[in-house]
Each structure stands twice: as C-alpha cells, then as structure tokens.
XYZ file of C-alpha atoms in Angstrom:
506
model
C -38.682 130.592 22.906
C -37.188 128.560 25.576
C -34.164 126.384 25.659
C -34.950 122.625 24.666
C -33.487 119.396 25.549
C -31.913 117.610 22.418
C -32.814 114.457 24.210
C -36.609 114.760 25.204
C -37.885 117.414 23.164
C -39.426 116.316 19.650
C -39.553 118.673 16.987
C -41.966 118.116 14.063
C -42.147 119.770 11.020
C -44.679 121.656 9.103
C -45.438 122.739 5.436
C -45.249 126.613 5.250
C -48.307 126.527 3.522
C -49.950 124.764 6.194
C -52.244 121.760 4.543
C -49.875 119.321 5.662
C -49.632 117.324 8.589
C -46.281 117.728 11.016
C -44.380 115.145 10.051
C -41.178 113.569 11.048
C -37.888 114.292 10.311
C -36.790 111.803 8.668
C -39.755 111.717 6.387
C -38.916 115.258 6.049
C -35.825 114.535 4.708
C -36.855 111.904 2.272
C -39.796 114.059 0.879
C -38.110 117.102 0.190
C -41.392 118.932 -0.898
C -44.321 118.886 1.750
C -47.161 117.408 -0.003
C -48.799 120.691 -0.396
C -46.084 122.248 -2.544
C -44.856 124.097 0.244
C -41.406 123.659 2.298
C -40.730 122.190 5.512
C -40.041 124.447 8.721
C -39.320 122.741 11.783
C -43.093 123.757 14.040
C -40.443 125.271 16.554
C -37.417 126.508 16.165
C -35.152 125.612 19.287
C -33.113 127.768 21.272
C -29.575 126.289 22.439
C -29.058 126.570 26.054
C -26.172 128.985 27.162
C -23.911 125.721 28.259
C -23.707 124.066 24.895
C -23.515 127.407 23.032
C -20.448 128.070 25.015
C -18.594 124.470 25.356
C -19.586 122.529 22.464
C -20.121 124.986 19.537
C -17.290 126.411 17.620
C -14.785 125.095 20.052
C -13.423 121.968 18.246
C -14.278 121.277 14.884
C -16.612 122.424 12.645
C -18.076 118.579 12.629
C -18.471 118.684 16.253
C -20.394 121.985 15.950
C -22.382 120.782 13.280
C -23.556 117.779 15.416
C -24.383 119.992 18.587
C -26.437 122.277 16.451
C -28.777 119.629 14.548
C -29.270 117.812 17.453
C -32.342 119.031 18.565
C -33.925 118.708 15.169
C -32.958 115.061 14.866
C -34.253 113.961 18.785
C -36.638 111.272 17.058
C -34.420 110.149 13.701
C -33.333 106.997 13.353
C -30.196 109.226 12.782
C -29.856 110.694 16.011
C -26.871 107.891 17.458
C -25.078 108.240 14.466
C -25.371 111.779 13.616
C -21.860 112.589 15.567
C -20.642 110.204 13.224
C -22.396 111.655 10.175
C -21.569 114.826 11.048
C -17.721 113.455 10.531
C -18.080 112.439 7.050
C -19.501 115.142 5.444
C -17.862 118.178 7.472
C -14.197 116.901 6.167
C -13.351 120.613 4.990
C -12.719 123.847 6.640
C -14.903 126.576 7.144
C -11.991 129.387 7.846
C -12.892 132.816 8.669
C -10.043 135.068 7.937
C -9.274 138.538 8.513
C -9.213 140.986 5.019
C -6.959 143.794 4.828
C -9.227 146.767 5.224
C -9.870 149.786 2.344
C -5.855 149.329 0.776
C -3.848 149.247 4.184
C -0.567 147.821 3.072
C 1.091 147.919 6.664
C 3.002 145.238 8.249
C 0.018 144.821 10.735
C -1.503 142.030 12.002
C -4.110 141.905 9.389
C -1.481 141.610 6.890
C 0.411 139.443 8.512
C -2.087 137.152 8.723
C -3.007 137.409 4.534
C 0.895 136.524 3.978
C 0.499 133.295 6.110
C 3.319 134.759 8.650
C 1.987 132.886 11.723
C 3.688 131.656 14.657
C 4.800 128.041 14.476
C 1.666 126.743 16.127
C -0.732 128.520 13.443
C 1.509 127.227 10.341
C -0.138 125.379 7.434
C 1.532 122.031 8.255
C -0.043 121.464 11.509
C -3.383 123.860 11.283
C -3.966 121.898 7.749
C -4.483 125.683 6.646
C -6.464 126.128 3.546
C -3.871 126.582 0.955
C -6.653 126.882 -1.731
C -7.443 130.586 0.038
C -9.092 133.588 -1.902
C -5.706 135.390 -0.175
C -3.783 136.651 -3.159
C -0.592 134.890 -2.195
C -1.824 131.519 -1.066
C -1.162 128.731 -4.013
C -3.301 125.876 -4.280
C -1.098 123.128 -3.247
C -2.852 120.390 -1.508
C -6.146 118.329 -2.196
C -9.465 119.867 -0.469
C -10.696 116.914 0.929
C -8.956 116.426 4.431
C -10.445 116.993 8.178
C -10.865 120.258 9.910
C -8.738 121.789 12.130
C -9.852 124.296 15.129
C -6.368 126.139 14.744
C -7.164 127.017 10.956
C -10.356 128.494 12.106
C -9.191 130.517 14.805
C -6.480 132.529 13.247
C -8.302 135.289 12.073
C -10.921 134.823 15.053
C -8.815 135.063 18.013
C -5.742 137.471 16.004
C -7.817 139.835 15.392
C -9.259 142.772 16.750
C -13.229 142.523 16.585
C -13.657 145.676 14.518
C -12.701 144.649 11.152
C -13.767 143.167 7.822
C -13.651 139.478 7.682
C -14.460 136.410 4.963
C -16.052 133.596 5.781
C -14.380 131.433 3.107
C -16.781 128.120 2.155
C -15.236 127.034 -1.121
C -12.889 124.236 0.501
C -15.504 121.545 -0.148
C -14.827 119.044 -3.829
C -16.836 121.162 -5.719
C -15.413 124.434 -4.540
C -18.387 126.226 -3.436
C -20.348 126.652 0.056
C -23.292 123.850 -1.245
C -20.673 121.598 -0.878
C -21.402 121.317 2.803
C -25.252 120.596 2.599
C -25.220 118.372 -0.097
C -22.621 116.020 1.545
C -24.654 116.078 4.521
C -28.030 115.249 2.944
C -26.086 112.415 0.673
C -25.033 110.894 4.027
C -28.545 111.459 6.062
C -30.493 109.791 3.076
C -27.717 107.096 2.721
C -28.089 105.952 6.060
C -32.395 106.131 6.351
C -32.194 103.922 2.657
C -33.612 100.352 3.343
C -31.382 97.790 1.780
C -34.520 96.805 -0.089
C -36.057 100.447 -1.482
C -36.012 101.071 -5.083
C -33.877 103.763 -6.585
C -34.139 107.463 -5.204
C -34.221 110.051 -7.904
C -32.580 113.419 -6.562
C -34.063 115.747 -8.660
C -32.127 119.371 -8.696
C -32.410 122.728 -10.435
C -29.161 124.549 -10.187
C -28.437 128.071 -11.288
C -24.565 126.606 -11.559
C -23.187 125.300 -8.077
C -25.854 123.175 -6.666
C -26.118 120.607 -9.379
C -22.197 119.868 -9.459
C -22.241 119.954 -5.222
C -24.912 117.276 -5.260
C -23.643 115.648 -8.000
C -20.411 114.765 -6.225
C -22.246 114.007 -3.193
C -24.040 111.380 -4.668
C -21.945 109.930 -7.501
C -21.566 106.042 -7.714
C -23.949 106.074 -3.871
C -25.367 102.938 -4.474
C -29.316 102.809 -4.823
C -29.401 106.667 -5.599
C -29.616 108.562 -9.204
C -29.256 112.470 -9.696
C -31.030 114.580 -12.181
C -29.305 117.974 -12.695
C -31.502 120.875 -14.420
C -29.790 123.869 -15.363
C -30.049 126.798 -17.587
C -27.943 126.365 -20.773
C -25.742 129.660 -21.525
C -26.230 130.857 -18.126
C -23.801 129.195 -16.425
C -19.493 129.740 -16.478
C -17.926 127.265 -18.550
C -16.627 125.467 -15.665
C -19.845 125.172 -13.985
C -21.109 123.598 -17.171
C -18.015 121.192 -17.102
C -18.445 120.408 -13.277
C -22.449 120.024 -14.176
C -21.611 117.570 -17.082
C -18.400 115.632 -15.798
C -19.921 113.189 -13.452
C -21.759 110.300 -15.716
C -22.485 106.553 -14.121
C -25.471 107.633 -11.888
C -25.785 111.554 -12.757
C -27.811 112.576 -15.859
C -27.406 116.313 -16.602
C -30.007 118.346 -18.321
C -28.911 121.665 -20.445
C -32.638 123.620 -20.166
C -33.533 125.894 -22.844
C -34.264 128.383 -20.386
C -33.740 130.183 -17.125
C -33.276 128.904 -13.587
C -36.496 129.938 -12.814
C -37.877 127.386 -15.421
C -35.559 124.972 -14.497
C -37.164 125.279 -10.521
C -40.314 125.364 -11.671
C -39.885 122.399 -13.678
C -38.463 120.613 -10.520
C -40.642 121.987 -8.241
C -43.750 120.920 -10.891
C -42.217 117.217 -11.096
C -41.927 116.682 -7.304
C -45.725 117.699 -6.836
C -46.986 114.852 -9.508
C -48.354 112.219 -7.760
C -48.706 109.874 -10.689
C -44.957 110.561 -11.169
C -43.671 109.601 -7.892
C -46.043 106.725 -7.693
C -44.011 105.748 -10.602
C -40.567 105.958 -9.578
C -39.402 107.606 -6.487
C -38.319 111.590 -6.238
C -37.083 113.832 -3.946
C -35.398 116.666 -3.766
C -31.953 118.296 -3.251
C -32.500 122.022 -4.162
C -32.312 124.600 -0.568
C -36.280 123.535 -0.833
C -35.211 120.665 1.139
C -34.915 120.499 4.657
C -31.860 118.190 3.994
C -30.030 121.440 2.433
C -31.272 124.175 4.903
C -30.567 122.725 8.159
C -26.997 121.716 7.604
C -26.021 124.802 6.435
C -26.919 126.539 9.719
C -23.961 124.629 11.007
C -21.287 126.565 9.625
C -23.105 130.585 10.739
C -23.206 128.535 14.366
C -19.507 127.696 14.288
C -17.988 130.773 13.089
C -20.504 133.243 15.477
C -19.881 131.036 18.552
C -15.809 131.019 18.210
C -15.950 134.919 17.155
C -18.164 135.769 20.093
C -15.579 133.445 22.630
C -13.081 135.303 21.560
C -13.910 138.808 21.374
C -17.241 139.008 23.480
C -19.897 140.575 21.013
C -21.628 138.948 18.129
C -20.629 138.503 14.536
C -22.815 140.859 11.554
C -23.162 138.936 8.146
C -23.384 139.937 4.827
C -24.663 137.018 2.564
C -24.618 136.920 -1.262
C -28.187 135.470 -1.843
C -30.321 134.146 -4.413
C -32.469 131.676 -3.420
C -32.081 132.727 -0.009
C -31.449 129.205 1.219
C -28.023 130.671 2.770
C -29.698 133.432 3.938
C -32.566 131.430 5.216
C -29.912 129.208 7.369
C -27.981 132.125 9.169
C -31.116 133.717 9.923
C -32.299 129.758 11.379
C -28.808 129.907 13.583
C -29.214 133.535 14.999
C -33.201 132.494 16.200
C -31.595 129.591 17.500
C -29.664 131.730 20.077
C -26.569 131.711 18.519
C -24.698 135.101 18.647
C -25.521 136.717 15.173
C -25.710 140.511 14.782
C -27.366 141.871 11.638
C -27.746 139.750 8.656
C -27.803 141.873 5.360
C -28.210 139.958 1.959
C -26.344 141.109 -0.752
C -28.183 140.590 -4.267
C -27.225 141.023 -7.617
C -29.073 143.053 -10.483
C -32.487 140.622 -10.016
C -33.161 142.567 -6.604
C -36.727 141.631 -6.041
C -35.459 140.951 -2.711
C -34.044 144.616 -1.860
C -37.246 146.266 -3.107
C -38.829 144.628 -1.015
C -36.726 145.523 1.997
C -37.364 148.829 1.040
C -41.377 148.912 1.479
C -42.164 147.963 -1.637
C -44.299 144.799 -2.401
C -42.673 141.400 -3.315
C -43.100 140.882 -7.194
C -41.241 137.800 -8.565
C -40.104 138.785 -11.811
C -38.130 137.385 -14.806
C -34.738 136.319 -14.106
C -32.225 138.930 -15.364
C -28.463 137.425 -16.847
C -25.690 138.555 -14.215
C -21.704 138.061 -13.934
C -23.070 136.398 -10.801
C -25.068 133.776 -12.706
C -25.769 131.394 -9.564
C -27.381 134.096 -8.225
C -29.488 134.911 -10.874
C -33.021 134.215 -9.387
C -36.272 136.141 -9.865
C -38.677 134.120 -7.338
C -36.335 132.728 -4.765
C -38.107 129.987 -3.212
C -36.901 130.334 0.557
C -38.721 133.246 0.504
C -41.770 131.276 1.619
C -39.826 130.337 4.395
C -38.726 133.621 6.036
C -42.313 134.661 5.884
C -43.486 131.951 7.476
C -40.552 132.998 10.324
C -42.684 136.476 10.718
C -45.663 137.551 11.792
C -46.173 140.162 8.668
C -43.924 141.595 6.420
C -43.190 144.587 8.717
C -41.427 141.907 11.336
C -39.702 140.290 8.318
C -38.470 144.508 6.686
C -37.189 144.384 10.560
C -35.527 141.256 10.936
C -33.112 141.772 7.537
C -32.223 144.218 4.841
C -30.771 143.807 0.970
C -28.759 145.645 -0.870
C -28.187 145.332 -4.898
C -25.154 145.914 -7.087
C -25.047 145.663 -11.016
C -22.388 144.023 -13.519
C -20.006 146.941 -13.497
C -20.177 147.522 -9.850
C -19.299 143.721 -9.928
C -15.831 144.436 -12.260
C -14.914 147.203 -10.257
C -14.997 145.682 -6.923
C -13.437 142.143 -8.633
C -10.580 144.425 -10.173
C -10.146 146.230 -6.595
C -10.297 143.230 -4.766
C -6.483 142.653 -4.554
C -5.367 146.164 -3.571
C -7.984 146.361 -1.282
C -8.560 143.441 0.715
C -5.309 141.615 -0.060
C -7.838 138.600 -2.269
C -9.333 137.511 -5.570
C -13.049 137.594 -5.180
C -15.527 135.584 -7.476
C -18.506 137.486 -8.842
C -20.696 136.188 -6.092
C -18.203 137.173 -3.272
C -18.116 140.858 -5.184
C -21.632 141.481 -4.576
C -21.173 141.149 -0.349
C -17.903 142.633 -0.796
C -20.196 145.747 -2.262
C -22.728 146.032 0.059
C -19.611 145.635 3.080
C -18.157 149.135 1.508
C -21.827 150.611 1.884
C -21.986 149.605 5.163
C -18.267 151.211 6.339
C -19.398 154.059 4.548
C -22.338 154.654 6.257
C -19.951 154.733 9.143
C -20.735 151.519 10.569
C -17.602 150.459 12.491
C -19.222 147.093 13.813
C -17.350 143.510 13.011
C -18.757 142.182 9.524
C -17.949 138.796 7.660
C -18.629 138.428 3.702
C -19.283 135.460 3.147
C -17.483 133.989 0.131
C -19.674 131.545 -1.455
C -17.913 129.895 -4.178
C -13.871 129.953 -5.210
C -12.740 132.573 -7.763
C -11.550 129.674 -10.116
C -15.094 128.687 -11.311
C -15.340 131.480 -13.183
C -12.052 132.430 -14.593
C -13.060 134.106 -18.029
C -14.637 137.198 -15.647
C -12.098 137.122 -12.999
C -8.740 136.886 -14.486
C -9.002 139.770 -16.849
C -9.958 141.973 -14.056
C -6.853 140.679 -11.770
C -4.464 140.476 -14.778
C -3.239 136.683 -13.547
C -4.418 133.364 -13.701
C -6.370 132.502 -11.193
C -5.920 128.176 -11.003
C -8.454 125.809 -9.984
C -8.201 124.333 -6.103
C -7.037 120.832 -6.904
C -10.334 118.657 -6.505
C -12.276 120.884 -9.155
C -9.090 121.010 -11.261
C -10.340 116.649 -11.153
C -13.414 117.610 -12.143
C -12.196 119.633 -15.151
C -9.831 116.679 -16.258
C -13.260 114.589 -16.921
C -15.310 114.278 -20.011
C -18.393 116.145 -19.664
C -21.805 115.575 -22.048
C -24.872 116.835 -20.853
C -28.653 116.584 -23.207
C -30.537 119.112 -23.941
C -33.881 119.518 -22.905
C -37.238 122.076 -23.768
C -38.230 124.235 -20.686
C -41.621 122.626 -19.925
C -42.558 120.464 -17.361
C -43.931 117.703 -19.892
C -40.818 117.554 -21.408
C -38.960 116.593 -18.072
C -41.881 114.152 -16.812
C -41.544 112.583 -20.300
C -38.002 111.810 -19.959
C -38.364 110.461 -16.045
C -41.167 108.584 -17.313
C -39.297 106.768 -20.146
C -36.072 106.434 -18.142
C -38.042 104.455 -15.083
C-alpha cells in the first residue's frame, strides 16, 4: 500500500460480497447495507503518510485526530469541508488511556500515583477536564460527561509512564456511557448534514445486544427528519440497558424481541434487504454493519497508538472485548492504515466461535449462549465478513489476530479482583480483556498492552457491586437517562412481524 493524498485520491467502496458496484461514500453512508446483503469496505484501504501520523494524529485532541484519520475516506463527500467541524461535535468526550496498577502492587509509584489523581498542578482535573467518571476505584463521578477533550487528560498515563505496563483505554465518557457512543454521534452528525431539507423521514433501524440501541438512540433523539427503531433481546440485557433502551420516546420506538441478538440482527439485517420495504419508507442502518459505525471508531485506536508511540517510541498491543467484531474490525482498519498498532488480540466471552477459529478450527456460527457479558453475547458476528474480506485466506486472517475466551466465573473472579489488582472496578465486558491481559503476562509477555474498557461498570450494577462489596453509581448523563420513564413493546422474533409493524407505522 502506498501513502495517499486526502486531497486527490478517491476512495470508493465495495460490498464484501462483491455484486455491488463501488459506490460513493456518502451513499455508503446513507445505505448502510450494500445492496447485495453484504457490508461496505472502502476498495483500498489508505496508508497515512509518516508527516501527518506524526504532527496531526494524537497530538491535540481526539477531534482533531479523528478528522486527520477519515480524511482520506471522505476526499469526494459533500462532507469533506465540514468534516473538521463534524469531527468537533461528536468527539466532545475523552478517550483517556490510563495506566493500571499491575498484578496487586500497592507502592507509592508512579502507577499509583497516577490511579489516586496525585498529579502535578498542570495534570489536575480542573484544567485537564480529567474524567472524573473513571473506572479508578477512587475517582467519584462528579461532573457531567458531555464537555470537550483535553490533550493533557490523555497524556497522563501516556507520557508518565514507562512503556512496559498494563494500560486501559477507557471509552465510557460518551452520554450513554459506553465506547458506541463515539460512532453513533458521528454517524448522527454525517447523515444530519447529507439530509436534503426536502427527504422524507430516515428510519435507523438497529439491533443491539444492550449498548448500541441506547448510543444511537441518544444520538438521534428529537434530530429532526430522522426516526430510530431499537431491536433488542428481552431478558438479555442489564436492567439499565433495558431502561437506557426504553427511556428515550418522541422519535425512538424500542422493540423488546422474544429472542436473541442474533434474531434481533437477522431481523434487521432481513428488513434492510427488502426492497418493497424501503421503496416504502426509507431505512438504513446504524448497527457496526454500517460504514457510518466502523470508520469512526478507528479514530480513537489512531489517537491513543500515535500519542503512545510519540512518547515512548514503539507501538501500542490491544486487547479488545469483541462481539460483533465491529471494534475489533476498526483497530485492525487503523493498524493497516499505518498507524503504530502491535498485536491486536480479541477477548471473547463464553460464545467463542471466534477463538476456535483462531485456533485452526473452521468458523461455525452457532446459537448465541447467555453471558454476564450480555452485549457481547453474539454467535455469528457480522464483521466477520469484513476481516475476511481484509485477507487473502483464512491462514493470513489466523496470522493477522488471535482470541481468547473466558466463562461467567472467570468473569466474577477477575470483577471481584479487579480492585486489589489493578486499582479499578471493571464491567463484565472490561473483565473478559482484563482475562486474556493476565494470559498474556503469564505467558511472559512483557510488551506494553491496553484493555480496552468498553462500557462503564455502572450499567450493570446487579453483577458488579456484589463482587466489589460497594455501590458502584452511575456517571451523571446515564444517571439522566435512568431518571426517565422507559416503555418499550414487545415484539415476536420473525422478520414478518417487524416488516408488519414498519409497514403499518409508515
């Protein structure tokens, strides 16, 4: 791959299944699902010269990076003058990576130091805007998540610490305290601004396994000339996902599926490819199927892996809690864009189609399995299409990444040891990287690693608390959320009982 020039060099993009014309990105963006019923993949995937690697990503703020990264895939959007602008909006939150105590050190060290918020004056929380809503077991949530980033926040554990550690990439400071956050802002902005005054309502149609839904959701609420249409598994879900699924109302219907999230998908997935359905009213997607969710999450990997590798010379390894692989499927994006990514191991919960498969055997979707980490609970991960489409056979993609699996009580144990051992309080999801980071060190891997902590500990309070022995409160924009009414309908698991509703609701 050679470097490209965000200014001359159009990328198009194709359908992984490859019936389908390259197509534009902003039509991209509005279709969600290629035509085919495959995804989009941009038909090249650009490499960042050395120069804007090094002055313009992970320097300043994690909007700035953001824009420097997607440039190159918006070089012919009507977007592309106002994405710097765009890019403001919806990266308002931090993206902190923060040093973690490491396997029960209690030390006055740097490390710890750093978890009791002892900083010099020019690292303190009134001028960085630190995160006070931290997974660090001391940090109280006392101020409201939705405020601008700050490069000072992001660099305390990056340029503090030695490079051989354990780290967290923390991306819970968004309004619906999880890492979709990010994304789903960024799409609700992109599709905002390609809407013609004159276009009929857009239907954002979304399958969540218990983050996505409420992320979108707030992205989109009371955006004139948009409606959202959450699917999601009923019982599977904490009850404050289900709250923060069912709290929104005016322009948000929410859908309690008597089923999996694998039914809910396929309902979505089975609604989007009906062409008598979106000649009747007008669909699109906002599940990590859309190129409008994967590309804006490569901004954050970019960020942290440029500013780690500025400060310390040598890349960044990350271990992702994955189960659509849409995260996944965005780190791996940033590290084959030249950005300076070691090795990228996805940790999975007890549905671990994905690690058997990293482990020679063949990939066999199977029935979703009920986990503590329920937003993870996915037995055909969609982005999967995507990764092979990345590699030339599936012995370039067993190469390129590796998975590793933990079940429920492995999940309580590490929760419970959490504290004591990395100075935080992890959420199920967090647990399972956490899990495959103490496989790694003891394998005797001494390399940097960052878990990446996908959603905040609060969500899902009825597993974590009784494992910490304290409460663990909600950040202060989800603790809105709670304060709402919520009322969600229930709905059969079949895809004629969704196309009826859209159908009588047009």
């Amino acid at each position: 791959m050679n470097a490209i020039d965000p200014h001359t060099d159009i990328i198009r993009f194709v359908s992984t299944r490859g019936a389908t014309p390259p197509t534009a990105i902003d039509d991209a963006l509005i279709a969600g699902l290629a035509p085919d019923g495959g995804l989009y993949v941009p038909e090249t995937i650009p490499t960042l010269d050395t120069r804007t690697v090094e002055t313009r990503i992970g320097a300043g703020t994690l909007a700035e990076s953001a824009a420097a990264v997607l440039a190159p895939y918006f070089a012919e959007s009507r977007l592309r003058e106002a994405l710097p602008a765009l890019c403001a909006r919806a990266y308002d939150f931090d993206a902190p990576l923060r040093a973690m105590r490491s396997d029960g050190a209690h030390g006055d060290d740097a490390s710890s130091r750093l978890l009791k918020n002892d900083l010099p004056d020019r690292f303190s929380s009134r001028e960085s805007g630190a995160c006070p809503d931290s997974l660090a077991t001391n940090q109280a949530p006392t101020r409201s998540l939705r405020r601008r980033s700050h490069p000072w926040l992001r660099q305390q554990a990056v340029f503090q610490q030695p490079a051989s550690g354990d780290f967290l990439l923390e991306l819970f400071h968004g309004p619906t305290a999880a890492f979709k956050d990010y994304a789903a802002r960024f799409l609700a902005e992109a599709l905002g601004a390609l809407r013609a005054d004159d276009a009929p309502t857009t239907t954002i149609l979304v399958a969540t396994s218990g983050d996505t839904g409420a992320a979108v959701a707030g992205a989109f609420h009371r955006r004139p000339g948009f409606e959202v249409v959450i699917l999601y598994p009923d019982g599977r879900v904490s009850p404050r996902q289900a709250h923060g699924l069912e709290c929104w109302g005016d322009n948000v219907r929410t859908f309690r599926v008597d089923g999996t999230f694998d039914d809910c998908q396929r309902m979505a997935k089975t609604a989007l490819a009906d062409t008598d359905l979106r000649g009747a009213r007008s669909l699109t997607s906002a599940n990590s199927i859309s190129l409008g969710r994967l590309l804006p999450q490569v901004a954050y990997y970019a960020h942290t892996a440029a500013a780690f590798r500025r400060a310390h010379g040598e890349a960044l390894n990350l271990i992702v809690p994955t189960g659509n692989l849409g995260n996944a499927a965005a780190a791996f994006l940033a590290k084959r864009m030249g950005l300076p990514i070691g090795e990228i191991v996805l940790a999975t919960n007890a549905n671990d189609v994905l690690p058997r498969y990293f482990d020679g055997g063949d990939y066999a979707p199977e029935a979703t399995k009920a986990t503590l980490a329920n937003a993870m609970d996915v037995g055909a991960p969609s982005n999967f299409e995507r990764l092979r489409h990345w590699h030339r056979d599936d012995a370039a993609l067993r190469g390129a990444l590796r998975a590793l699996s933990v079940d429920d009580a492995t999940i309580r144990a590490v929760i419970a040891d959490a504290p004591a051992r990395h100075g935080i309080v992890a959420c199920p999801h967090t647990a399972c990287g956490l899990h495959a980071l103490h496989r790694i060190r003891d394998a005797g891997d001494t390399r940097p690693w960052a878990v990446v902590a996908t959603a905040h500990p609060a969500k899902f309070e009825t597993i974590v608390e009784p494992l910490v022995g304290h409460a663990v409160p909600p950040p202060p924009a989800l603790a809105e959320c709670l304060a709402r009414p919520a009322q969600g309908e229930a709905l059969a698991a079949s895809d004629a009982a969704l196309r009826a509703r859209l159908i009588v609701d047009d």
